[in-house]
Structures are given as C-alpha cells and as structure tokens.
Tab-separated table of C-alpha atoms in Angstrom:
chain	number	residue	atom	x	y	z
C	24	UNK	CA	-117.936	92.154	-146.581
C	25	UNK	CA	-119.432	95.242	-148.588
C	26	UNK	CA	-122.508	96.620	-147.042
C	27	UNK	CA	-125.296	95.738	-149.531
C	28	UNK	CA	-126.802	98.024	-151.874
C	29	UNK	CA	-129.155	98.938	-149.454
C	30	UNK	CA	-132.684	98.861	-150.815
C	31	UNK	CA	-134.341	98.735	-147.731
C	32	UNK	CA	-132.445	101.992	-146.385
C	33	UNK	CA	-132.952	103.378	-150.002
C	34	UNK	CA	-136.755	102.948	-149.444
C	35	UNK	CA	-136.721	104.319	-146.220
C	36	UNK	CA	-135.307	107.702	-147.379
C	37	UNK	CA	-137.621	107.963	-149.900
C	38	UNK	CA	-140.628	106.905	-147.773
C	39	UNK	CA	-139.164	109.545	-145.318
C	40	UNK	CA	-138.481	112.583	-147.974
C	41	UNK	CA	-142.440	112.184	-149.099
C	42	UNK	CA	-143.680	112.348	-145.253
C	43	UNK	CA	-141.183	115.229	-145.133
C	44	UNK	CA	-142.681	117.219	-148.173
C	45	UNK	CA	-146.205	115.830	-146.244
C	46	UNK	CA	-145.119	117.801	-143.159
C	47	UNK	CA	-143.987	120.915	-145.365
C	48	UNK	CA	-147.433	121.321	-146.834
C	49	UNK	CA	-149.192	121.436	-143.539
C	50	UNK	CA	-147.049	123.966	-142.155
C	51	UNK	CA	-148.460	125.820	-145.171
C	52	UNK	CA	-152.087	124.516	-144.184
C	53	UNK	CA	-152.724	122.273	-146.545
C	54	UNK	CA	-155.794	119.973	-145.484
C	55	UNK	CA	-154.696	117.322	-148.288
C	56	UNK	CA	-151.546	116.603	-147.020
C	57	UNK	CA	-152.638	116.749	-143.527
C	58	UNK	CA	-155.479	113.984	-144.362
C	59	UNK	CA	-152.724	112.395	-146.388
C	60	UNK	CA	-150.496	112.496	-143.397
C	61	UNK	CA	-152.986	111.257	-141.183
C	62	UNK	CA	-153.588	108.054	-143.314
C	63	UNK	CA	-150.392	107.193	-143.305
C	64	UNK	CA	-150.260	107.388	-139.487
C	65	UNK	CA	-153.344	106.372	-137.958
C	66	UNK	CA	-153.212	102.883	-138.151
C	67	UNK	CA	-149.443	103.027	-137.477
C	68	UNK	CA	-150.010	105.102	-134.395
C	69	UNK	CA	-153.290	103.024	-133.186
C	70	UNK	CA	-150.741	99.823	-132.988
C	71	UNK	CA	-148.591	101.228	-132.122
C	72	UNK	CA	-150.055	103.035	-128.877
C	73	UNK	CA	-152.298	99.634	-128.400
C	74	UNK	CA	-149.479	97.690	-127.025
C	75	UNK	CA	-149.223	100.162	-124.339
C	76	UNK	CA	-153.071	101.188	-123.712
C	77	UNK	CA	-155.642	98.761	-123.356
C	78	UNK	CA	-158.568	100.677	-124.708
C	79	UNK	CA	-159.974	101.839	-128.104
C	80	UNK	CA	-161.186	105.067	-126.628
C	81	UNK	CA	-158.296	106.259	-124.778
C	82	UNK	CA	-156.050	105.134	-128.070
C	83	UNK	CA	-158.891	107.411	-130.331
C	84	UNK	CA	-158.140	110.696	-128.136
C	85	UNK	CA	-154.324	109.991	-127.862
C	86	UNK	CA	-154.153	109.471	-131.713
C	87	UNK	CA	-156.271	112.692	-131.820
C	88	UNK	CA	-154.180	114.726	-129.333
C	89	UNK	CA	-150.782	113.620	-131.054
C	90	UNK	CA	-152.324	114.531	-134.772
C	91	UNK	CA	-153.650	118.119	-133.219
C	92	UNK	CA	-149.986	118.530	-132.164
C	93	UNK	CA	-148.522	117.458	-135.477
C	94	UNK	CA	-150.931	120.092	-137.203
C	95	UNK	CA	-150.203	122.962	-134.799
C	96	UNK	CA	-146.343	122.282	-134.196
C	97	UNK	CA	-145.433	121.150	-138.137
C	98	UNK	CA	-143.861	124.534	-138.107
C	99	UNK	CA	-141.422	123.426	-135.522
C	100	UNK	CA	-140.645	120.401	-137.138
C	101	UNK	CA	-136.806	120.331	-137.902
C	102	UNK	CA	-136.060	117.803	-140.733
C	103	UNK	CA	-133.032	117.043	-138.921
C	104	UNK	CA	-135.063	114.224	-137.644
C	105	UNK	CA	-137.844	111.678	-139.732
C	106	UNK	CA	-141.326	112.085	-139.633
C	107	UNK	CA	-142.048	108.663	-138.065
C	108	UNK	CA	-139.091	109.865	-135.228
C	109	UNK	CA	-141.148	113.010	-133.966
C	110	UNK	CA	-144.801	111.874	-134.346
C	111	UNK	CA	-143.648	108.658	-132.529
C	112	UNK	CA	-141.774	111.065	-129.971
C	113	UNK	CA	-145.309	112.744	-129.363
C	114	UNK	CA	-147.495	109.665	-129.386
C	115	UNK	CA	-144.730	108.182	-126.616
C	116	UNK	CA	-145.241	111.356	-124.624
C	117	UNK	CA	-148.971	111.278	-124.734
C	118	UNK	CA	-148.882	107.483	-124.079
C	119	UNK	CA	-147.234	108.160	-121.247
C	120	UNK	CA	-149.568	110.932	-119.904
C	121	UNK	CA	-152.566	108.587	-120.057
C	122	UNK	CA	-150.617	105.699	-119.360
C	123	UNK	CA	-150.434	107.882	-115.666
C	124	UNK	CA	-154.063	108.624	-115.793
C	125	UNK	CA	-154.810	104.599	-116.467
C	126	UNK	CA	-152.595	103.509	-113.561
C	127	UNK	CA	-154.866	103.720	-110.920
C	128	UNK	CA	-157.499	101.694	-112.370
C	129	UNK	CA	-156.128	98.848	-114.304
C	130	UNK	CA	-156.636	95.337	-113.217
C	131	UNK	CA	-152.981	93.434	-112.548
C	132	UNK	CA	-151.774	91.866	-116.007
C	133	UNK	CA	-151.195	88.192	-115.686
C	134	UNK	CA	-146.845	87.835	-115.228
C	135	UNK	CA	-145.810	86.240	-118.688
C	136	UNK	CA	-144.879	82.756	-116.481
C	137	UNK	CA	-148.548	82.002	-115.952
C	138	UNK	CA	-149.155	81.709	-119.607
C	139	UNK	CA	-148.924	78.206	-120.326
C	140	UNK	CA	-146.050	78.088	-123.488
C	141	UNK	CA	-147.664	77.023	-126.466
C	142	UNK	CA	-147.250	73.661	-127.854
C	143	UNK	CA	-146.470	72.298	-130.842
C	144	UNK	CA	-149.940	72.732	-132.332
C	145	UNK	CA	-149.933	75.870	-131.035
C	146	UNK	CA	-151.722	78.502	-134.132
C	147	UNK	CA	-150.215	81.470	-134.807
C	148	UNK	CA	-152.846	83.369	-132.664
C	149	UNK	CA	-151.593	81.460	-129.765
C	150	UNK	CA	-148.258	82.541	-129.813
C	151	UNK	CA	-148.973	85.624	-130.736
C	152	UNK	CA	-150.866	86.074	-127.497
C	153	UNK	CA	-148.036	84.278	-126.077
C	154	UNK	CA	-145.645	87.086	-127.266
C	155	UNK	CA	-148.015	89.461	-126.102
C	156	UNK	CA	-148.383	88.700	-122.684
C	157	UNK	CA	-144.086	88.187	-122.572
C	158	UNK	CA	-144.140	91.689	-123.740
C	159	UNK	CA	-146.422	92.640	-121.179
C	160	UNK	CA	-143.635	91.738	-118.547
C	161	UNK	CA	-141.516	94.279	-119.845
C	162	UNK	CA	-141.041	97.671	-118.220
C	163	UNK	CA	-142.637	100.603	-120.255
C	164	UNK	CA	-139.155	101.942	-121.475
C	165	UNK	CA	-137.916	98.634	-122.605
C	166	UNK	CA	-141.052	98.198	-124.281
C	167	UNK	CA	-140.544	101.232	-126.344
C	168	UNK	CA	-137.378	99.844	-127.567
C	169	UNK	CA	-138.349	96.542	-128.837
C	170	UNK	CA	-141.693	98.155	-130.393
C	171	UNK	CA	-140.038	101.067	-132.039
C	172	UNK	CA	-137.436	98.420	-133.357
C	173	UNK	CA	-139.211	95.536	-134.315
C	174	UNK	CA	-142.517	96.991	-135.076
C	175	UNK	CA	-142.049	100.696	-136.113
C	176	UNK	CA	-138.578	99.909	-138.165
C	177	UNK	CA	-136.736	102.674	-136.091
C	178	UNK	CA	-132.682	103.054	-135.774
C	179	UNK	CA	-131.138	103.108	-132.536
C	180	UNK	CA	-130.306	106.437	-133.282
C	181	UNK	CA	-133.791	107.527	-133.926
C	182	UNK	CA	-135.412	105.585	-130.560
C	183	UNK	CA	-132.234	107.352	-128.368
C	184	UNK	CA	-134.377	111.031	-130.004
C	185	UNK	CA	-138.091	109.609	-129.192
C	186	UNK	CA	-136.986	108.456	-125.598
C	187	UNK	CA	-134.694	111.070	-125.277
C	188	UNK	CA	-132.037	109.019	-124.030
C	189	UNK	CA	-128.484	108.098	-125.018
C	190	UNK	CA	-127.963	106.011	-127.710
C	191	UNK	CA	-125.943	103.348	-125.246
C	192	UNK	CA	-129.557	103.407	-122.648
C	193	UNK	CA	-131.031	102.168	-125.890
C	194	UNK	CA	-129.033	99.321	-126.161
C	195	UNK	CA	-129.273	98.486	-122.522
C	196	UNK	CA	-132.663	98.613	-122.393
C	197	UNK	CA	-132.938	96.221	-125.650
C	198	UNK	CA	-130.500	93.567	-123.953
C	199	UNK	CA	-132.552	93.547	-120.824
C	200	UNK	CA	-135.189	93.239	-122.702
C	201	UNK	CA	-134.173	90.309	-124.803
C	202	UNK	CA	-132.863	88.802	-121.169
C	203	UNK	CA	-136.470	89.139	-120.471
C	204	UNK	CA	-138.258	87.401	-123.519
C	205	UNK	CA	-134.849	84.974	-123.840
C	206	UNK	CA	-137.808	82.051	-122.907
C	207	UNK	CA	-140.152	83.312	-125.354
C	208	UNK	CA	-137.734	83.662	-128.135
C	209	UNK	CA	-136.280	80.225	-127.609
C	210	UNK	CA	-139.398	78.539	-126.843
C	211	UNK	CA	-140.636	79.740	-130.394
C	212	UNK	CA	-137.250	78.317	-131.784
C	213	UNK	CA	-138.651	74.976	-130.581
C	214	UNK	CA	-142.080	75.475	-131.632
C	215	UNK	CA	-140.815	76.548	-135.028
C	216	UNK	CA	-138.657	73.870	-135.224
C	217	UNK	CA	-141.633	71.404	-134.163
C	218	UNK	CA	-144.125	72.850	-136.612
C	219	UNK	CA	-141.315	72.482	-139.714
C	220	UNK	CA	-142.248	69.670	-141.950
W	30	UNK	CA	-113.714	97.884	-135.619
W	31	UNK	CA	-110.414	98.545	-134.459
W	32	UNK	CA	-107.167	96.410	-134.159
W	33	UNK	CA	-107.554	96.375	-130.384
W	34	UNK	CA	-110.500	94.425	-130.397
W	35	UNK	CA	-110.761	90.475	-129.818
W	36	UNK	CA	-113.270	88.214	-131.646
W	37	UNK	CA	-115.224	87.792	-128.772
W	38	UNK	CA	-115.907	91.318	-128.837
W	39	UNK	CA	-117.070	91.518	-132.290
W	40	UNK	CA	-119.326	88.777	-131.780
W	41	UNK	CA	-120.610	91.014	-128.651
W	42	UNK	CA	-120.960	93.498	-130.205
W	43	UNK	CA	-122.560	92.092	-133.104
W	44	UNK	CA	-125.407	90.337	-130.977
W	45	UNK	CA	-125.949	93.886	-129.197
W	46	UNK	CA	-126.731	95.501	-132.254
W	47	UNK	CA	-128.739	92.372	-134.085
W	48	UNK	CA	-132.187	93.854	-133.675
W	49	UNK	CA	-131.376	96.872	-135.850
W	50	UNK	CA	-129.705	94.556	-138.408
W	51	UNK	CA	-132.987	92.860	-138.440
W	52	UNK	CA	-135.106	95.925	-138.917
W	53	UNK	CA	-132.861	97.033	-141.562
W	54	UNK	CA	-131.590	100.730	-140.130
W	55	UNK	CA	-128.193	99.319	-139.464
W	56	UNK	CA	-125.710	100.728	-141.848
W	57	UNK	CA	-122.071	101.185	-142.986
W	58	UNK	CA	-119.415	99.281	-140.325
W	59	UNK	CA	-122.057	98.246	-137.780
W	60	UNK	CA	-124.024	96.791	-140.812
W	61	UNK	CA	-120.961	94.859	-142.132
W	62	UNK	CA	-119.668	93.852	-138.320
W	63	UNK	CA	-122.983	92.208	-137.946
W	64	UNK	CA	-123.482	90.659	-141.210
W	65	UNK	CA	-119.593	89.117	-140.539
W	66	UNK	CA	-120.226	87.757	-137.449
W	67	UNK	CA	-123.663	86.333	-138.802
W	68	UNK	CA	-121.094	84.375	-140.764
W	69	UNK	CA	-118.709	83.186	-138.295
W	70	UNK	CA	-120.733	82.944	-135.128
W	71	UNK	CA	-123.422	80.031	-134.781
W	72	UNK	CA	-124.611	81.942	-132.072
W	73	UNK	CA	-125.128	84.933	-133.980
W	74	UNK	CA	-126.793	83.271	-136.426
W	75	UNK	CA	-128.874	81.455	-133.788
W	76	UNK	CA	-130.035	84.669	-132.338
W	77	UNK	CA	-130.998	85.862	-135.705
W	78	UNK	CA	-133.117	83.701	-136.769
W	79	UNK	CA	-135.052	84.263	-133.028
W	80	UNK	CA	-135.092	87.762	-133.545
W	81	UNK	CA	-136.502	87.683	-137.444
W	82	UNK	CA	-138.826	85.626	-135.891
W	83	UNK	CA	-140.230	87.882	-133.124
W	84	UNK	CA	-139.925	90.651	-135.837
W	85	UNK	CA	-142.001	88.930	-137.943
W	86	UNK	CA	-145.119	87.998	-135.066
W	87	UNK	CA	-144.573	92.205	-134.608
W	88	UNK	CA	-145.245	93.110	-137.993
W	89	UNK	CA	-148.348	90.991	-138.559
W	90	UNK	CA	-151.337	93.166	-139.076
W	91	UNK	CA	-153.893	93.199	-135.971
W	92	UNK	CA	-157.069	93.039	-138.520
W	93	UNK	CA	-158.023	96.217	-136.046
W	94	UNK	CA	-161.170	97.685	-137.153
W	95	UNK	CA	-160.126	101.957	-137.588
W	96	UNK	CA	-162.838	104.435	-137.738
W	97	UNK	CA	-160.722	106.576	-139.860
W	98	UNK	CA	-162.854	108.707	-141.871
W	99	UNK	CA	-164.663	109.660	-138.623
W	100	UNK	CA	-161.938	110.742	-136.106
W	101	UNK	CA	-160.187	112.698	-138.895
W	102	UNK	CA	-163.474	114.810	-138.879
W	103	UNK	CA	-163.987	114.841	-135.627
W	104	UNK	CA	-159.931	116.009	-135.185
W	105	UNK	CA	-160.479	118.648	-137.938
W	106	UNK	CA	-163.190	119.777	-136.321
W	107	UNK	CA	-161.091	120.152	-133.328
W	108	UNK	CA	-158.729	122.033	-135.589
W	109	UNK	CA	-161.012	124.536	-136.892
W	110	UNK	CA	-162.337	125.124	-133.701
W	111	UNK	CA	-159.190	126.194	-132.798
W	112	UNK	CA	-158.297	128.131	-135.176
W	113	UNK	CA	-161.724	129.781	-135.262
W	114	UNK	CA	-161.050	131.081	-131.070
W	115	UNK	CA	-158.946	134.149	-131.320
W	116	UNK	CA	-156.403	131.810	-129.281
W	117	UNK	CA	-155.518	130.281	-131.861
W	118	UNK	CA	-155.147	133.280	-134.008
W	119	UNK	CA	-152.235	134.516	-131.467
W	120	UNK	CA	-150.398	131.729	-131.582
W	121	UNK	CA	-150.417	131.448	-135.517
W	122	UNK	CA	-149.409	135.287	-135.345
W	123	UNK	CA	-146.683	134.343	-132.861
W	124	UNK	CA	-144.824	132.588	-135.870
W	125	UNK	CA	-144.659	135.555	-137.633
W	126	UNK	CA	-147.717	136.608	-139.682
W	127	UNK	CA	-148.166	140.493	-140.276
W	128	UNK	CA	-151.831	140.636	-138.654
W	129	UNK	CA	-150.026	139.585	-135.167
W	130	UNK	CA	-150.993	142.956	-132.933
W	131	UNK	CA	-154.884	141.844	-134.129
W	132	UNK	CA	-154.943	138.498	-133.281
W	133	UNK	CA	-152.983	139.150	-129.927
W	134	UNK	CA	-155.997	141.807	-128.295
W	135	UNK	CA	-158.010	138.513	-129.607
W	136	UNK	CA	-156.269	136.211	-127.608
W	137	UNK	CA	-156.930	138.346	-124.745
W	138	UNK	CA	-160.610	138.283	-125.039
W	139	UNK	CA	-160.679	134.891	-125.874
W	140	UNK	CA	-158.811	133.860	-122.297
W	141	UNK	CA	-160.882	136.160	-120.637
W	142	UNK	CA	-163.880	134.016	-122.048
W	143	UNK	CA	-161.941	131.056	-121.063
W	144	UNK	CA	-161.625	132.036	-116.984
W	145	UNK	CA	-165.489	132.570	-117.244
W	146	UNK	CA	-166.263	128.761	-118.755
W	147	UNK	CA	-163.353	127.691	-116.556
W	148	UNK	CA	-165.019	129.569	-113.699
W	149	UNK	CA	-168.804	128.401	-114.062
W	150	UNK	CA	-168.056	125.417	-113.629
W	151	UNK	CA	-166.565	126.006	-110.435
W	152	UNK	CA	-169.273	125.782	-107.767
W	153	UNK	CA	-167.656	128.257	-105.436
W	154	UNK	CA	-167.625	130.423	-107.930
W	155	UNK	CA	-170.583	129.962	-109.645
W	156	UNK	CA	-174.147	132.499	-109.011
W	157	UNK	CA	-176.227	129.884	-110.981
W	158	UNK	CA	-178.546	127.200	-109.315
W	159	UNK	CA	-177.711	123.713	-111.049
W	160	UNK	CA	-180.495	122.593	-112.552
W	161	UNK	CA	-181.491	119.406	-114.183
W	162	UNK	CA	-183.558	117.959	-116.914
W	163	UNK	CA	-186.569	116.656	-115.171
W	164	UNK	CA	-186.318	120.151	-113.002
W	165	UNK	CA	-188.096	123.498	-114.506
W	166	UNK	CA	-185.224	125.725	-115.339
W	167	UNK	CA	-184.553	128.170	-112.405
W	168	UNK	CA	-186.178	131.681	-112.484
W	169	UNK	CA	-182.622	133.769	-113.446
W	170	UNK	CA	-182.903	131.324	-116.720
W	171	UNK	CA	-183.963	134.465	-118.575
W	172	UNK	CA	-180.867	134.239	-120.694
W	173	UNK	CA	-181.001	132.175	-123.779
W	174	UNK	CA	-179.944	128.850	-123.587
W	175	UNK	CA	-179.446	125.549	-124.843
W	176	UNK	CA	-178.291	121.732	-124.193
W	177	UNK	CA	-175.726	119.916	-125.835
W	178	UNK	CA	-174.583	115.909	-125.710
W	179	UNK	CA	-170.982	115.825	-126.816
W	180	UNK	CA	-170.322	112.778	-128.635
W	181	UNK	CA	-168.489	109.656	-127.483
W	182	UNK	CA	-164.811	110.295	-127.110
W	183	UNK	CA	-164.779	114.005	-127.075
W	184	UNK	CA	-162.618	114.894	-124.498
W	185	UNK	CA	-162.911	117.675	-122.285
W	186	UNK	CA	-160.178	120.124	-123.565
W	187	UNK	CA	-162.078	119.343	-127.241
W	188	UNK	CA	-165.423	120.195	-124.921
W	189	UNK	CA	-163.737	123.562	-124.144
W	190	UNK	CA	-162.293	124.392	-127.248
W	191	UNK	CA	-165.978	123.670	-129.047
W	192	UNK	CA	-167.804	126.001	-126.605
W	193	UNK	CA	-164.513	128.475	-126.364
W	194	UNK	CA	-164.977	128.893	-130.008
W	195	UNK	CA	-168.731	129.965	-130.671
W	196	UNK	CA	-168.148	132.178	-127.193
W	197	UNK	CA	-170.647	129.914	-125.423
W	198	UNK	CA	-170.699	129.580	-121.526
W	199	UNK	CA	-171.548	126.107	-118.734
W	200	UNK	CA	-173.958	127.040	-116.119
W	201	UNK	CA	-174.419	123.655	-114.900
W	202	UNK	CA	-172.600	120.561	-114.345
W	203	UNK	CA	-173.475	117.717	-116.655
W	204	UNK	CA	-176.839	116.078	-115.990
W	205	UNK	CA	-176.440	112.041	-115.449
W	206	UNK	CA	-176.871	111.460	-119.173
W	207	UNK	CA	-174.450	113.834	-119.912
W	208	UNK	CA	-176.165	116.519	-121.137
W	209	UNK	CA	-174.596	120.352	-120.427
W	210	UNK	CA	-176.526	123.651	-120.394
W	211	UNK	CA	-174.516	126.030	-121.989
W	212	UNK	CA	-175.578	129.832	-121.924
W	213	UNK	CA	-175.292	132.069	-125.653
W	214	UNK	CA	-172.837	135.492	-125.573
W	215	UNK	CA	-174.980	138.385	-125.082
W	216	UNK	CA	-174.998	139.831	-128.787
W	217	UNK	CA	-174.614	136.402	-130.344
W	218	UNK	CA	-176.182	135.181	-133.787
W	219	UNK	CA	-177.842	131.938	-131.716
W	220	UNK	CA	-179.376	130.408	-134.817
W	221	UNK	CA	-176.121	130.564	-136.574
W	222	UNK	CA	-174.013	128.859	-133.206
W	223	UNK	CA	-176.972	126.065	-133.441
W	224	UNK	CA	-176.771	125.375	-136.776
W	225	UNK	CA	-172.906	125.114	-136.309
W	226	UNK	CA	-173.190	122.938	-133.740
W	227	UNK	CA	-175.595	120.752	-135.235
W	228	UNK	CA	-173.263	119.984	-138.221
W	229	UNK	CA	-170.475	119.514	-135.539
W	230	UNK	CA	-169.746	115.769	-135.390
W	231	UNK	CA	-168.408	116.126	-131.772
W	232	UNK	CA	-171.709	117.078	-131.033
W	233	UNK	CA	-174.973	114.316	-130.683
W	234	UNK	CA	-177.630	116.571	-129.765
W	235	UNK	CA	-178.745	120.016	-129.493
W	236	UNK	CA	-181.899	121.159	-127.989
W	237	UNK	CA	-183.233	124.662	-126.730
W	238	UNK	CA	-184.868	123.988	-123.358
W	239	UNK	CA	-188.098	125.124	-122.454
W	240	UNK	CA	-188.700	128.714	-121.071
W	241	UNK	CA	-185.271	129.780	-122.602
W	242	UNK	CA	-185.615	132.640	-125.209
W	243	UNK	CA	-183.172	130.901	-127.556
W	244	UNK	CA	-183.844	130.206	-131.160
C-alpha cells in the first residue's frame, strides 16, 4: 500500500516553515511577528496547559512566562526541531513547575470510576466531562502523551524531544495510557453505537 | 517490516503506533504498516475508530473566553521592562552585539540594585519601620516616595523586573490590600517614573503618599 500523498503532513510543513520564519523575525526583534506568534499560540497553549492546571490565573502567568522565554531564547532556537515542539517543551516545563507549587493545595480529583458512564442520551458535554475526568486518572507523563498526540497533533518523535525521553518511553506511556481509558474508549463505542440512527 | 516478523507482530505493532496514524504524523513504512493492518485486522480497525473518536472529543474547541489583547500587553510590558534594566542589556550583548563591554558594567549596577530590592524586603535586613496605610508615614520617610497596586496576575518576578527597571526600591511589605511603598533612586526624574508607571498596565494605581516629597 503506497503511503498517501500526504496532505496533512504537506500542511504541517508548511504551517511549520511560517512559525519558523515567525521565530526568525523575533530573534531579529520584530514585535509583529512576535504578536503574530503569540496569536497563533495563546489559545493553543491556554488548552493546552488547562488540562493540567485548574486555574485561569496560574494558566495567564504560565502562558506569560513560556512567551517571555520564547522572546528572549528565539535566538537559541535550532530549527532542527518545530516551533510547536519547543514552545510545547517550555510550556511542559513551566507546567510542571507550578504544577509543584499547586500540589499542596489542591482538593483530591474524583478517581474516573466514580463518574457515573454516560448513557445513551448522554450530550456531548457529558462525555466530554466524562473523558475529562478519565483523563484526570492518568499520571502527568502519560497525560502529556495522549494530549500532545491527540490534541496538539505531535509525532512520537517530537513528544520523545518535549518530554525528553526515548522515543520507545513514549510509546509505553501511550499504551498504559490507553490500558487506562480502555473503559472510556469502549464505553463511547457503545454510546456511539447507541446514539447512531 | 522485515521477513522475520509474524503477522501478529505487525498487527502489534500497528495498534502501538495507531494514535500517531490518527493524528496524521505517521509517515513512510510505519504509515503504510498501519494503514495495512487497518485492512486486515478487525481489531485494528476496531481500535481506530475508538481512537478517531477520542481524537475528535480532544480537538473540540473549549468556547474558553482569552483575554488576548490584554496579556500580550501586559507580557510586552514585561519585555520592555526587561530590556529597559541594564540586565537585560548584558544578556542581549552576551549573543554577540558590539556594545557588549557597556551593557556588561550595566548589568553590574543593575544586580547591585537588585540585592538592595531583594534585601529590603528582608526584615533582618531591613533599617526601615513598616508602615501602613492608615499609619502616618514614619519620621526617616524624608525620601520621596510612592504606592503602587500591581494588577491582578502580575507575578512577583514581573513585580521585580517593573521596579528593577525604573531603579525603584520596597521599604515595606505589602499592606493587606496589596499596596507596596516603593522608595525613588536618589537623582531620579520621579515625574517621568510616575507617568511610566501610570501607563503601565501591570500597574492599577499609583499614588504619592502624604508627607513624601515626591512629585
């Protein structure tokens, strides 16, 4: 079977040359392409780093600390990595500096088995809270993996950099992860199945 | 793939690298093991469909309400605070600009000026009487000062990089409502640091208290 022509890939390079050219204009200073940059990434980022802080605030000053980094290191940036792999790597570095400083005081998140499952009139909200709280169950490293992959698009390859891990920990850490949500994902097989016409 | 390997191996390998086949980053032999075994293996093609799924609940937009516009000023106004302390200045010449001898005697004033913020607010260390806002200022308060309420979410290295930059000085804690007297530099321009930090955004309020000979 030929590998297909590989739009989405083809995208993703391009995407990832323009955030590169971004990068080379604010190691030159330029504001534009740092506000530019900074579109591109805050919402990203804010999602991103929500699934692993709980509040707005501390999410504002991480998003703020990783940007202040991106504008002070750009220089450093080698483009033998993407964009999206070393501003993650930061924002995953910061995350888990505050994610230290929150320990102490957050309140005990509910283990995903005392959410009821959803039914089949279950809305979409529903589930999703249903995935969040089954993601909630997973340790902070095989969190990473299944949000880098299934939310911020990255390669193995690229998660193995952010984590600084091998490759073959990123793997493991996505199969014990999927061990973990195997209920989830087959219990919204069923509910999918239910809700089809 | 090699000749050595069994089906059952392709088809474990293939489920191990499924999410990246979903997110589309898989390429060249992984990419066409996968999409194979998608093929041939009901169980493959099971565990696609689950993961495309959970993929697809990950990728729904949140409807999260972002203050851009105001935390990219309030981050370039981190930046230029920054880059306005001579600190700054030494690490920018560190990467190689010419004026690099300059900005590194800069960077040694401006850490000096650091150890005396950092050391104010050390009680121990401290000569000044804490005073508060209800309280009349003490009777050493003959140097000009002022009071400042950061804004909500300015954290304290932003705090010391604001007051780092215009050369200003804590000689108290912050009162219960947050508010921090700060002490001018001897031969500063104090209308100038005022109006500067009234345009700050990290910055609520700025008041000159009474009985100080600020502006």
């Amino acid at each position: 079977m030929k590998p297909s022509s590989g739009s989405r890939v083809d995208s993703l390079a391009s995407d990832s040359d323009a955030e590169a050219a971004l990068v080379a204009r604010v190691v030159a200073r330029d504001q534009s392409a740092f506000a530019e940059l900074y579109g591109l990434y805050r919402r990203r980022l804010a999602r991103f780093l929500g699934r692993f802080l709980g509040s707005p605030q501390v999410i504002d000053e991480v998003i703020n600390d990783v940007m202040f980094v991106v504008w002070q290191d750009a220089s450093r940036f080698e483009l033998r990595s993407k964009v999206s792999t070393w501003i993650f790597g930061i924002a995953w570095h910061k995350a888990l500096k505050a994610l230290d400083r929150q320990k102490r005081d957050a309140p005990p998140l509910p283990s995903p088995t005392e959410i009821a499952r959803p039914d089949e009139a279950a809305s979409a909200l529903e589930i999703r809270e249903w995935l969040s709280h089954g993601l909630d169950g997973l340790s902070p490293d095989q969190r990473l993996v299944v949000e880098l992959t299934f939310f911020a698009g990255c390669s193995y390859q690229e998660i193995a950099q952010i984590a600084h891990c091998p490759v073959n920990t990123v793997k493991t850490r996505m199969f014990h992860a999927r061990h973990r949500l195997r209920d989830i994902l087959v219990s919204l097989d069923t509910v999918a199945r239910e809700k089809a016409p | 793939m090699t000749s050595k390997d069994l089906p059952g191996d392709f088809e474990q390998r293939a489920l191990e690298l499924l999410p990246w086949y979903v997110n589309g980053t898989l390429q060249g032999e992984e990419r066409e093991l996968v999409g194979h075994q998608v093929l041939a293996s009901l169980t493959c093609r099971k565990e696609l469909e689950r993961l495309r799924r959970l993929h697809q609940l990950m990728q729904r937009d949140d409807a999260e309400a972002v203050a851009t516009d105001r935390e990219f000023d309030r981050l370039m106004a981190r930046i230029h605070a920054s880059e306005a302390s001579p600190q700054s200045a030494a690490a920018v010449a560190r990467r190689g600009f010419p004026w690099m001898p300059y900005a590194l005697a800069a960077s040694v004033a401006a850490s000096a000026s650091a150890l005396l913020w950092w050391g104010t607010l050390t009680p121990s260390a401290s000569p000044h009487t804490y005073e508060t806002l209800t309280n009349p200022a003490p009777a050493d308060a003959a140097a000009a000062r002022l009071r400042v309420l950061f804004a909500p979410g300015v954290t304290g290295a932003e705090q010391r990089e604001l007051l780092d930059s215009h050369g200003l000085t804590a000689v108290s804690p912050p009162a219960e409502d947050g508010v921090v007297t700060l002490a001018f530099p001897g031969s500063a321009d104090r209308a100038a640091i005022v109006a500067a930090l009234k345009r700050d955004p990290r910055i609520r309020l700025v008041t000159t208290p009474p009985g100080s000979d600020g502006p």
